[in-house]
mmCIF file of C-alpha atoms in Angstrom:
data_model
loop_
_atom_site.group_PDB
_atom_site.id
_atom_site.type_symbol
_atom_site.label_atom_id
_atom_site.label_comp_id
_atom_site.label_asym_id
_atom_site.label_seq_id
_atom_site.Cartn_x
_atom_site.Cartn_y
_atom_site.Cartn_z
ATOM 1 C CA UNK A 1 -53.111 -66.211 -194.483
ATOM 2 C CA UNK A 2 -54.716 -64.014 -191.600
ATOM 3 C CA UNK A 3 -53.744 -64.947 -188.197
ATOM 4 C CA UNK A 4 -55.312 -64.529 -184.661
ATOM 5 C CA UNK A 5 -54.418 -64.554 -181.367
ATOM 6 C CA UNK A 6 -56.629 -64.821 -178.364
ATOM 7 C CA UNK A 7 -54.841 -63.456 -175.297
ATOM 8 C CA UNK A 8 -56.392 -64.851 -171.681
ATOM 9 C CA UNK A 9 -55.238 -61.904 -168.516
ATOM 10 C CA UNK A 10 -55.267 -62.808 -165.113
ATOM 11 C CA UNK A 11 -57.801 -61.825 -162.523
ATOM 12 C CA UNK A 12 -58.140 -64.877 -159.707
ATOM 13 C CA UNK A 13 -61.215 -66.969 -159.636
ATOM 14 C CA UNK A 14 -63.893 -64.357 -160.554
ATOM 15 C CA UNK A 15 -61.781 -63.118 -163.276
ATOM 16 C CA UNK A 16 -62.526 -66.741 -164.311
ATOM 17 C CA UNK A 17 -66.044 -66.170 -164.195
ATOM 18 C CA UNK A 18 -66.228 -62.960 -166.081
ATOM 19 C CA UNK A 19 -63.958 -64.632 -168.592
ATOM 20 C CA UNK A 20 -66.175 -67.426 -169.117
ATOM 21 C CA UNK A 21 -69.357 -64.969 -169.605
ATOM 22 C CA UNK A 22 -67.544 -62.665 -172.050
ATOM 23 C CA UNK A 23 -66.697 -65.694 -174.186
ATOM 24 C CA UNK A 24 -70.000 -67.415 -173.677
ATOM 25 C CA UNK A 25 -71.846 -63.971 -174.652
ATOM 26 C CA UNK A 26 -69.464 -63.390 -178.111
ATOM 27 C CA UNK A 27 -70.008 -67.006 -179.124
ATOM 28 C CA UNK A 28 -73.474 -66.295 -178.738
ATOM 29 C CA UNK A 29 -73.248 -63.668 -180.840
ATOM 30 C CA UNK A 30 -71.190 -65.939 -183.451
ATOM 31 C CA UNK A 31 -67.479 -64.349 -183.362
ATOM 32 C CA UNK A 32 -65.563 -67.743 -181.752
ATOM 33 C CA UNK A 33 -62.279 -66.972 -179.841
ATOM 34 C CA UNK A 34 -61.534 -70.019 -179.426
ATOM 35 C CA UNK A 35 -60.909 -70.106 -183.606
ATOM 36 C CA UNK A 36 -57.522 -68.645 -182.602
ATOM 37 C CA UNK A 37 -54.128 -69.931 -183.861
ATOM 38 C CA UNK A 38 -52.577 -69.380 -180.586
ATOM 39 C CA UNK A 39 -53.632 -68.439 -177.397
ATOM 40 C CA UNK A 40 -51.880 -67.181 -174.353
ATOM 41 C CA UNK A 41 -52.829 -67.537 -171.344
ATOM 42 C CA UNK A 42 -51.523 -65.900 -167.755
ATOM 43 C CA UNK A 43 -53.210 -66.764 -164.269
ATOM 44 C CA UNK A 44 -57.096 -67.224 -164.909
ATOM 45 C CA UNK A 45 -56.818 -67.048 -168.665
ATOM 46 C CA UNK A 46 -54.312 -70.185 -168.310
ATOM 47 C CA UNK A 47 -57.294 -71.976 -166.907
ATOM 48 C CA UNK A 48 -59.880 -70.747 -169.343
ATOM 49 C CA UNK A 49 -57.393 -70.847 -172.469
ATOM 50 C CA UNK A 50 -56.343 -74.416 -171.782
ATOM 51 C CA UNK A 51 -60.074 -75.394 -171.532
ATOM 52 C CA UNK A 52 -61.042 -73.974 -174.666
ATOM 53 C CA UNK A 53 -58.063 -75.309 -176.109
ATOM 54 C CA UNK A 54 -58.934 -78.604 -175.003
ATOM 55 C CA UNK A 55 -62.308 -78.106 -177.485
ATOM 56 C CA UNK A 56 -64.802 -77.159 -174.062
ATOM 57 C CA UNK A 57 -66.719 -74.685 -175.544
ATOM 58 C CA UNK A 58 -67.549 -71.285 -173.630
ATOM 59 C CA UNK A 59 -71.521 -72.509 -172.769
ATOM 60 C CA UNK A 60 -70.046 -75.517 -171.433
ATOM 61 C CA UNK A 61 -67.282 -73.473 -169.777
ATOM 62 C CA UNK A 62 -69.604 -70.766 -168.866
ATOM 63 C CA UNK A 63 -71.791 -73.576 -167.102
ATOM 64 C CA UNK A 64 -68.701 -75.702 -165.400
ATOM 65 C CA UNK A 65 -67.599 -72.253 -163.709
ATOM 66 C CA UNK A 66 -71.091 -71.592 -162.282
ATOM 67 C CA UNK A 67 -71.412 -75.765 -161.087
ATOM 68 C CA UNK A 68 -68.110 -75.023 -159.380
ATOM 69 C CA UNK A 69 -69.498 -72.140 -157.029
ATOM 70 C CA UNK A 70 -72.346 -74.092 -156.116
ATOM 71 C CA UNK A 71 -69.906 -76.973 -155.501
ATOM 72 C CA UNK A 72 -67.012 -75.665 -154.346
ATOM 73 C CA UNK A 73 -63.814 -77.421 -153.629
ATOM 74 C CA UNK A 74 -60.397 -77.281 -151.629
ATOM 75 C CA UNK A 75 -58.789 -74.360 -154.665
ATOM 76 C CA UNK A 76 -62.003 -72.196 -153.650
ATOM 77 C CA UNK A 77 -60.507 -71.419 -149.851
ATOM 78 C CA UNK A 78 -57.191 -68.917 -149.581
ATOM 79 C CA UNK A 79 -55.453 -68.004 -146.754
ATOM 80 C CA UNK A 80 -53.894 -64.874 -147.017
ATOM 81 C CA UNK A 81 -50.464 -64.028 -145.372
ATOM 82 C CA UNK A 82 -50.874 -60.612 -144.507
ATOM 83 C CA UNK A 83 -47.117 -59.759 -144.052
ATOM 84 C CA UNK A 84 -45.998 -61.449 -146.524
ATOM 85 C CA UNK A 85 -48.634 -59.673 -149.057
ATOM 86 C CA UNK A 86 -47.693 -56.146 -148.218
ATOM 87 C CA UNK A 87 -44.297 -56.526 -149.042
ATOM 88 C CA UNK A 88 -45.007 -58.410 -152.285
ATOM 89 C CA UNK A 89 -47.413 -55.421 -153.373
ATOM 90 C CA UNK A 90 -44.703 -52.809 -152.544
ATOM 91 C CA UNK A 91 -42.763 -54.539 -155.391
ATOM 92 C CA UNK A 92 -45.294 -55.713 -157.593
ATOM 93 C CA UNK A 93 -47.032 -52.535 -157.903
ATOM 94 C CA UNK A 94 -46.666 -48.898 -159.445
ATOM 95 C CA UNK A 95 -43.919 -49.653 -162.306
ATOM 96 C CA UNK A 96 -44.466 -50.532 -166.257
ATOM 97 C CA UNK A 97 -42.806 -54.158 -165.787
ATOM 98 C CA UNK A 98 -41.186 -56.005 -163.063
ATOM 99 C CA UNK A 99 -37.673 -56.807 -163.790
ATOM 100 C CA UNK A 100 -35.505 -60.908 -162.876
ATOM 101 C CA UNK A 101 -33.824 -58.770 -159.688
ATOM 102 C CA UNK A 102 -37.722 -57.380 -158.311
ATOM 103 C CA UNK A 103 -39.459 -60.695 -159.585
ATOM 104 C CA UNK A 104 -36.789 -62.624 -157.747
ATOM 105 C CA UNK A 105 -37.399 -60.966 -154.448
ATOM 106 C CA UNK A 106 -41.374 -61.401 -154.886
ATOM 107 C CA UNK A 107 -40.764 -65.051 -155.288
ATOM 108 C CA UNK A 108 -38.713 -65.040 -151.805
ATOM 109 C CA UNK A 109 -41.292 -63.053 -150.035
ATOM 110 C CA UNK A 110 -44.042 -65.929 -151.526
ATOM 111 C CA UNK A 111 -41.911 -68.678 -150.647
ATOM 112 C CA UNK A 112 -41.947 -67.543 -146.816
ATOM 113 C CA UNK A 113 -45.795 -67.139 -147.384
ATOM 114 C CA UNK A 114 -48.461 -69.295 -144.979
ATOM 115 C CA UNK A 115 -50.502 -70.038 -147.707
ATOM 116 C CA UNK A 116 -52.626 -73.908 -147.850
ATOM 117 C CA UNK A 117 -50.966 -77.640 -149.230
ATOM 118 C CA UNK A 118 -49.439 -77.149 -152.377
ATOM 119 C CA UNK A 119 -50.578 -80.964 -153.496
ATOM 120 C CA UNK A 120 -54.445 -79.922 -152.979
ATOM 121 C CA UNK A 121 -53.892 -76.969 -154.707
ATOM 122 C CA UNK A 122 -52.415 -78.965 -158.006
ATOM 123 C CA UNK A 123 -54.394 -81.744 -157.407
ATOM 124 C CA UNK A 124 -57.567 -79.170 -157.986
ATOM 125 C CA UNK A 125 -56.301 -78.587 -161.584
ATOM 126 C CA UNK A 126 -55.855 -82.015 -162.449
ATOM 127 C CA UNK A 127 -59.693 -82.790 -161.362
ATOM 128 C CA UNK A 128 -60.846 -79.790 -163.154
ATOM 129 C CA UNK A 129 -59.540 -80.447 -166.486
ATOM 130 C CA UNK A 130 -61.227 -82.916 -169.336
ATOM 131 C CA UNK A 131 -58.029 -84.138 -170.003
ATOM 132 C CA UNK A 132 -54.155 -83.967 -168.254
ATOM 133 C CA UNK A 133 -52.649 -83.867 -172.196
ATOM 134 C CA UNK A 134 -51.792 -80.818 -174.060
ATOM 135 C CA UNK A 135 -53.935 -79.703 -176.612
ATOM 136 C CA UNK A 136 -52.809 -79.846 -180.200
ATOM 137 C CA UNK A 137 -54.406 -76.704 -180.418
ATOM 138 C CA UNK A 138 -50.842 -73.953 -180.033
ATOM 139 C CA UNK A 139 -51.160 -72.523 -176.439
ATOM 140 C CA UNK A 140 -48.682 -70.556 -173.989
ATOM 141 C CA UNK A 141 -49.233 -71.224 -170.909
ATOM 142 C CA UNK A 142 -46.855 -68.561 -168.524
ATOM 143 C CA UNK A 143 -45.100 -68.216 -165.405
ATOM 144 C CA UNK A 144 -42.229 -67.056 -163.265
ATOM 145 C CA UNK A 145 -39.190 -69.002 -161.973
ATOM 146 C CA UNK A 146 -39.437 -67.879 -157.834
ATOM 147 C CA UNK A 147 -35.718 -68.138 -157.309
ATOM 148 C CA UNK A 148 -34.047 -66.415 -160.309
ATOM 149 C CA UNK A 149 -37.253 -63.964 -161.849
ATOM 150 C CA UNK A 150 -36.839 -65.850 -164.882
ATOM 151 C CA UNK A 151 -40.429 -65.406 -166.915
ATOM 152 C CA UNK A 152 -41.142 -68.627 -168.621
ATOM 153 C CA UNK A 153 -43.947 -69.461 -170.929
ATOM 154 C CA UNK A 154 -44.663 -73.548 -171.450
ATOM 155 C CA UNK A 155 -46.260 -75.461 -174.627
ATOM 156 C CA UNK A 156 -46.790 -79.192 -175.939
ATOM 157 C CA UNK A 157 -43.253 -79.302 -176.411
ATOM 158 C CA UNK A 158 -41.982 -78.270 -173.009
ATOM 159 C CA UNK A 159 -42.568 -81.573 -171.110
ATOM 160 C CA UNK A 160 -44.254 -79.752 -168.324
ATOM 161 C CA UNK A 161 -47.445 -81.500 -166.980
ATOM 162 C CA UNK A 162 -50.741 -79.377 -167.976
ATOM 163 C CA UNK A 163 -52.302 -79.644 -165.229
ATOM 164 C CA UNK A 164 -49.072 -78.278 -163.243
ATOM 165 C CA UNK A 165 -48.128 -75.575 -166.077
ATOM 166 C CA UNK A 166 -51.847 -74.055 -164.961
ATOM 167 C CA UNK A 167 -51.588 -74.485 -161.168
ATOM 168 C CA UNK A 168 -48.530 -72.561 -161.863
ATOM 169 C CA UNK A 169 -49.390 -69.689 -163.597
ATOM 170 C CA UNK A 170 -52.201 -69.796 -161.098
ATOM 171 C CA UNK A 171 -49.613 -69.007 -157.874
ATOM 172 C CA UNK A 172 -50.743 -65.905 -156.784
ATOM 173 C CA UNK A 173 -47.373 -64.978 -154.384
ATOM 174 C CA UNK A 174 -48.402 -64.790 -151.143
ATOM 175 C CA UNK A 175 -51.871 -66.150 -151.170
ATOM 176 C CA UNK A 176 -51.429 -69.425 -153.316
ATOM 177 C CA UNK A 177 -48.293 -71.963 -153.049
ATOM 178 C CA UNK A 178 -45.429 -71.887 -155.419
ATOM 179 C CA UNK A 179 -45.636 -74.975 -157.405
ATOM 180 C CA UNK A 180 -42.344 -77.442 -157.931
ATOM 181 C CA UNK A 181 -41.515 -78.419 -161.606
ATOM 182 C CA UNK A 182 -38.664 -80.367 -162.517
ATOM 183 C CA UNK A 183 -36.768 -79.327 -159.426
ATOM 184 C CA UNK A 184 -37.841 -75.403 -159.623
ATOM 185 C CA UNK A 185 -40.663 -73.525 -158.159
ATOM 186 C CA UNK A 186 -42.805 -71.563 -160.380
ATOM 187 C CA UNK A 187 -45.619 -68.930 -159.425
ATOM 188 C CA UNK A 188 -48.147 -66.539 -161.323
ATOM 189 C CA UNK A 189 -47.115 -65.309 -165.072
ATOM 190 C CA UNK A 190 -48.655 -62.062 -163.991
ATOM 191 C CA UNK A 191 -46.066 -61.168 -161.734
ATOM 192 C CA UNK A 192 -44.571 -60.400 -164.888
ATOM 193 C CA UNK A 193 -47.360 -58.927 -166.644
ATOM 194 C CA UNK A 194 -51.141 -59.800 -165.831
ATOM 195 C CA UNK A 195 -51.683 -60.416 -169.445
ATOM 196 C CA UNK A 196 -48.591 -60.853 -171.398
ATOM 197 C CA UNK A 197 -49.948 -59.998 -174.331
ATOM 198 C CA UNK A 198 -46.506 -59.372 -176.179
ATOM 199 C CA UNK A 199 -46.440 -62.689 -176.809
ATOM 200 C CA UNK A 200 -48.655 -62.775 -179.574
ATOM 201 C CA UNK A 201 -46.288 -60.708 -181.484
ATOM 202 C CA UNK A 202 -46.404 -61.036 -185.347
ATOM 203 C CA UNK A 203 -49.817 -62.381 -185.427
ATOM 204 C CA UNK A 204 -52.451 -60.188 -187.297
ATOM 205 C CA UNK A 205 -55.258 -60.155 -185.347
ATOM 206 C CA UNK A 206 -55.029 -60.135 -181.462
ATOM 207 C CA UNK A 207 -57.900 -59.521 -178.947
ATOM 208 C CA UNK A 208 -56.761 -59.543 -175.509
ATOM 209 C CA UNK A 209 -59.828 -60.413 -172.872
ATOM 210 C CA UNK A 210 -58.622 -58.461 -169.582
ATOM 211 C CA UNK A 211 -60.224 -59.189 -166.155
ATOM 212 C CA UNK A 212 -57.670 -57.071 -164.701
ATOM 213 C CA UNK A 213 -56.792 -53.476 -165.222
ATOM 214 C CA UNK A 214 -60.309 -51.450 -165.641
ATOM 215 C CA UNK A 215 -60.837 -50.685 -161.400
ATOM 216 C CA UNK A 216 -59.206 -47.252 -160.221
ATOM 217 C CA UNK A 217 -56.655 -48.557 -157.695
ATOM 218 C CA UNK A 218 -52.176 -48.879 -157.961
ATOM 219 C CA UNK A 219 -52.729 -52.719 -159.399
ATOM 220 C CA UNK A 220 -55.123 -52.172 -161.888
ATOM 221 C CA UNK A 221 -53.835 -48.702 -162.771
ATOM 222 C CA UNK A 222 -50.163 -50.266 -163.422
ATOM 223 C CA UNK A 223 -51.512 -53.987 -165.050
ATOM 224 C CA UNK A 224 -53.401 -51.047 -167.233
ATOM 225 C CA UNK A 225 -50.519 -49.029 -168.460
ATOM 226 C CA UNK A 226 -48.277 -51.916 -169.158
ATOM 227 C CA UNK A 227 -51.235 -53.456 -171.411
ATOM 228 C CA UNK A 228 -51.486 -50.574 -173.174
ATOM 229 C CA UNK A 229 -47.853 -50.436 -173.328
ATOM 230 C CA UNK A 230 -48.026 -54.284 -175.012
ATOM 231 C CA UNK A 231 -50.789 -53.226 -176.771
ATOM 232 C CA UNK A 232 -49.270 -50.157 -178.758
ATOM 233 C CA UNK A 233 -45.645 -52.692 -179.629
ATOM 234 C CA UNK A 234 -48.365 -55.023 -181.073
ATOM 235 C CA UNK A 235 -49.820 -52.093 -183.326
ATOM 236 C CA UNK A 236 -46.636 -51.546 -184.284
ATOM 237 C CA UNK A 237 -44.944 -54.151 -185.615
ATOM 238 C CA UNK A 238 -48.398 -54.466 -187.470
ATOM 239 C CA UNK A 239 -51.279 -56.037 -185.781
ATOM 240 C CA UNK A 240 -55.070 -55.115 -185.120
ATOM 241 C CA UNK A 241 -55.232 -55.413 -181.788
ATOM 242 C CA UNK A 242 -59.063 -55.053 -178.896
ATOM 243 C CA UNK A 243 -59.019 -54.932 -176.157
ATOM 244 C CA UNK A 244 -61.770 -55.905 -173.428
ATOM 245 C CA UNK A 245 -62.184 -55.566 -169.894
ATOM 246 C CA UNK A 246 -64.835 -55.142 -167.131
ATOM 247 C CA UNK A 247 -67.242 -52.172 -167.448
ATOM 248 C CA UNK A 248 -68.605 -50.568 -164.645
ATOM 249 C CA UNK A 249 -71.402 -53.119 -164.066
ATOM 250 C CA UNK A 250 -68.747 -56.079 -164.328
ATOM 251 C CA UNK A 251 -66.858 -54.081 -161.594
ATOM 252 C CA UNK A 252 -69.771 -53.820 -159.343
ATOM 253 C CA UNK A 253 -70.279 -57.517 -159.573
ATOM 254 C CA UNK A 254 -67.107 -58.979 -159.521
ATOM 255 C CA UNK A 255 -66.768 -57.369 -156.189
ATOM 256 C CA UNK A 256 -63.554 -55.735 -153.988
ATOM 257 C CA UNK A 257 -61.685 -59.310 -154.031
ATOM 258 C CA UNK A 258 -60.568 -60.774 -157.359
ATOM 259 C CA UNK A 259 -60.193 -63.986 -155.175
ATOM 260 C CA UNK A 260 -63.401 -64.050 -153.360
ATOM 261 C CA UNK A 261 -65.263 -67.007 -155.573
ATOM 262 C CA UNK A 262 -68.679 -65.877 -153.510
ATOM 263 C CA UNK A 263 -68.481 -63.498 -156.448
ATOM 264 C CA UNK A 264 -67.575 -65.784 -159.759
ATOM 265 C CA UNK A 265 -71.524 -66.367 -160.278
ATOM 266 C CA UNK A 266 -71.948 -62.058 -160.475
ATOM 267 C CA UNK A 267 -68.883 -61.558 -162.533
ATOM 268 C CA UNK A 268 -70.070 -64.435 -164.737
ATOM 269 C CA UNK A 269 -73.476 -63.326 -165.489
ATOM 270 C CA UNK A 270 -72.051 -59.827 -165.973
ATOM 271 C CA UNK A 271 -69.464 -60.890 -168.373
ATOM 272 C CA UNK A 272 -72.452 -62.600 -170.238
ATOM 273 C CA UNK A 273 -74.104 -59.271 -170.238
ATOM 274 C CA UNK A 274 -71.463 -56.930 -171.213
ATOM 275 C CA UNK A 275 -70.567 -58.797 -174.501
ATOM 276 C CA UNK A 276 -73.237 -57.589 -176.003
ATOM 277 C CA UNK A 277 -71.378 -54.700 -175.955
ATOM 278 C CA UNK A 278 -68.616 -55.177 -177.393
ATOM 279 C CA UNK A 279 -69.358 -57.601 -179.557
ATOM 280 C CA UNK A 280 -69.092 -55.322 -182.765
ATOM 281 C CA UNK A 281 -65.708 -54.015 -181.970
ATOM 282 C CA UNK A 282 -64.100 -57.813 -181.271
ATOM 283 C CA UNK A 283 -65.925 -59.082 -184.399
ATOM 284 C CA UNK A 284 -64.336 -56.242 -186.207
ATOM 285 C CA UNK A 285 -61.254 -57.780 -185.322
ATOM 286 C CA UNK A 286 -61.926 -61.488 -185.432
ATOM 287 C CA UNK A 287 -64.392 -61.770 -188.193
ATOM 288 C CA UNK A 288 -62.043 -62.830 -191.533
#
């Protein structure tokens, strides 16, 4: 039997938005991503995936994410540490893959950080979601141990809140607090990679939905390479693999700050727009 994978890429709040279009604009268009047999999601798409997952569908998504501009709450505000950011970039940014060692020292530099209260910031996931319970639909949720680099990835079976697994991958280092599990602090899967989409290794079909990596600058240029990178291991251990991200309208709308939600309503509506697209190439794909 076929299988699929839908793979969810980071991107802040109005990668959110665009997400939400893109998948509102293909199910318009009848090719359903959230049909997939697993899907993985890093930063935004942790948000997104476990809300399809949880059987929201993308108009319903699509709308929720355009209620929550017009409505928005305590997650919407960051407070950016300046000092602290600059020297997480220098080691985020320009190589194929962070390693534990360079991973590690990001999650010291975010754990100095002045960013807002950690308890607001998961209590804004817990109020967002349908439900606090895993799906039974298969979904990875990812993110990074801040004290040892350690990339983890979290399911039903991992006994990690959902709400919690999602604020986590959520951390953006030095603008968002880490989050404490179990005794640990987590923060953002994409410190690792922005869309991890390695991890749907072995499954047939694969389209990755990437808010991040299309914009000419060092963080989109490197998230770009090392998807490509993830993309090409995929093709060769046998998988059809698309992948989408922003075109040049989507860019114009989503605006210079991937965590400015004054632009989720743009970067939705564009999203909307562009699937129509690429909604031949991901059907190509998805369509058994």
């Amino acid at each position: 039997m076929t299988s699929r994978a839908l793979v969810l890429g980071g991107g802040g709040p109005v990668g959110i938005g665009w997400e939400a279009g893109m998948l509102k604009g293909l199910a318009d268009d009848g090719i359903y991503l959230a049909e997939a047999d697993l899907i993985v999601g890093t930063s935004a798409g942790s948000a997104v995936g476990s809300q399809l997952a949880l059987g929201v569908s993308p108009a319903e998504l699509y709308d929720e994410q355009l209620e929550r501009v017009e409505n928005a709450g305590p997650a919407s505000g960051f407070t950016l540490d300046m000092e602290m950011l600059v020297e997480i970039g220098k080691r985020w940014i320009g190589g194929s893959e962070t390693t534990e060692a360079i991973r590690a020292e990001i999650g010291a530099f975010a754990m100095k950080a002045k960013t807002h209260d950690e308890q607001e910031w998961t209590n804004s996931f817990k109020e967002s979601l349908d439900s606090t319970e895993w799906p039974e639909k298969p979904i990875l949720i990812t993110a990074v141990d801040v004290s040892s680099g350690e990339f983890v990835t979290w399911d039903s079976s991992s006994g990690v809140p959902l709400p919690l697994a999602i604020a986590a991958s959520c951390s953006v280092p030095g603008i968002v607090p880490t989050v404490a599990i179990d005794g640990r602090r987590y923060m953002d899967g994409g410190v690792r990679s922005v869309s991890n989409a390695d991890l749907a290794e072995g499954y047939d079909r694969v389209v990755v939905i990437a808010p991040s990596g299309a914009a000419d600058n060092p963080f989109d240029n490197s998230t770009r390479r090392q998807l490509e990178a993830e993309a090409e291991g995929l093709r060769a251990g046998g998988s059809q693999v698309e992948i989408v991200m922003p075109d040049a309208a989507a860019l114009a709308a989503s605006g210079p700050n991937r965590m400015d939600v004054a632009f989720l309503r743009p970067a939705a509506e564009a999203g909307l727009r562009q699937a129509g697209t690429v909604a031949e190439r991901v059907r190509a794909v998805w369509k058994l």
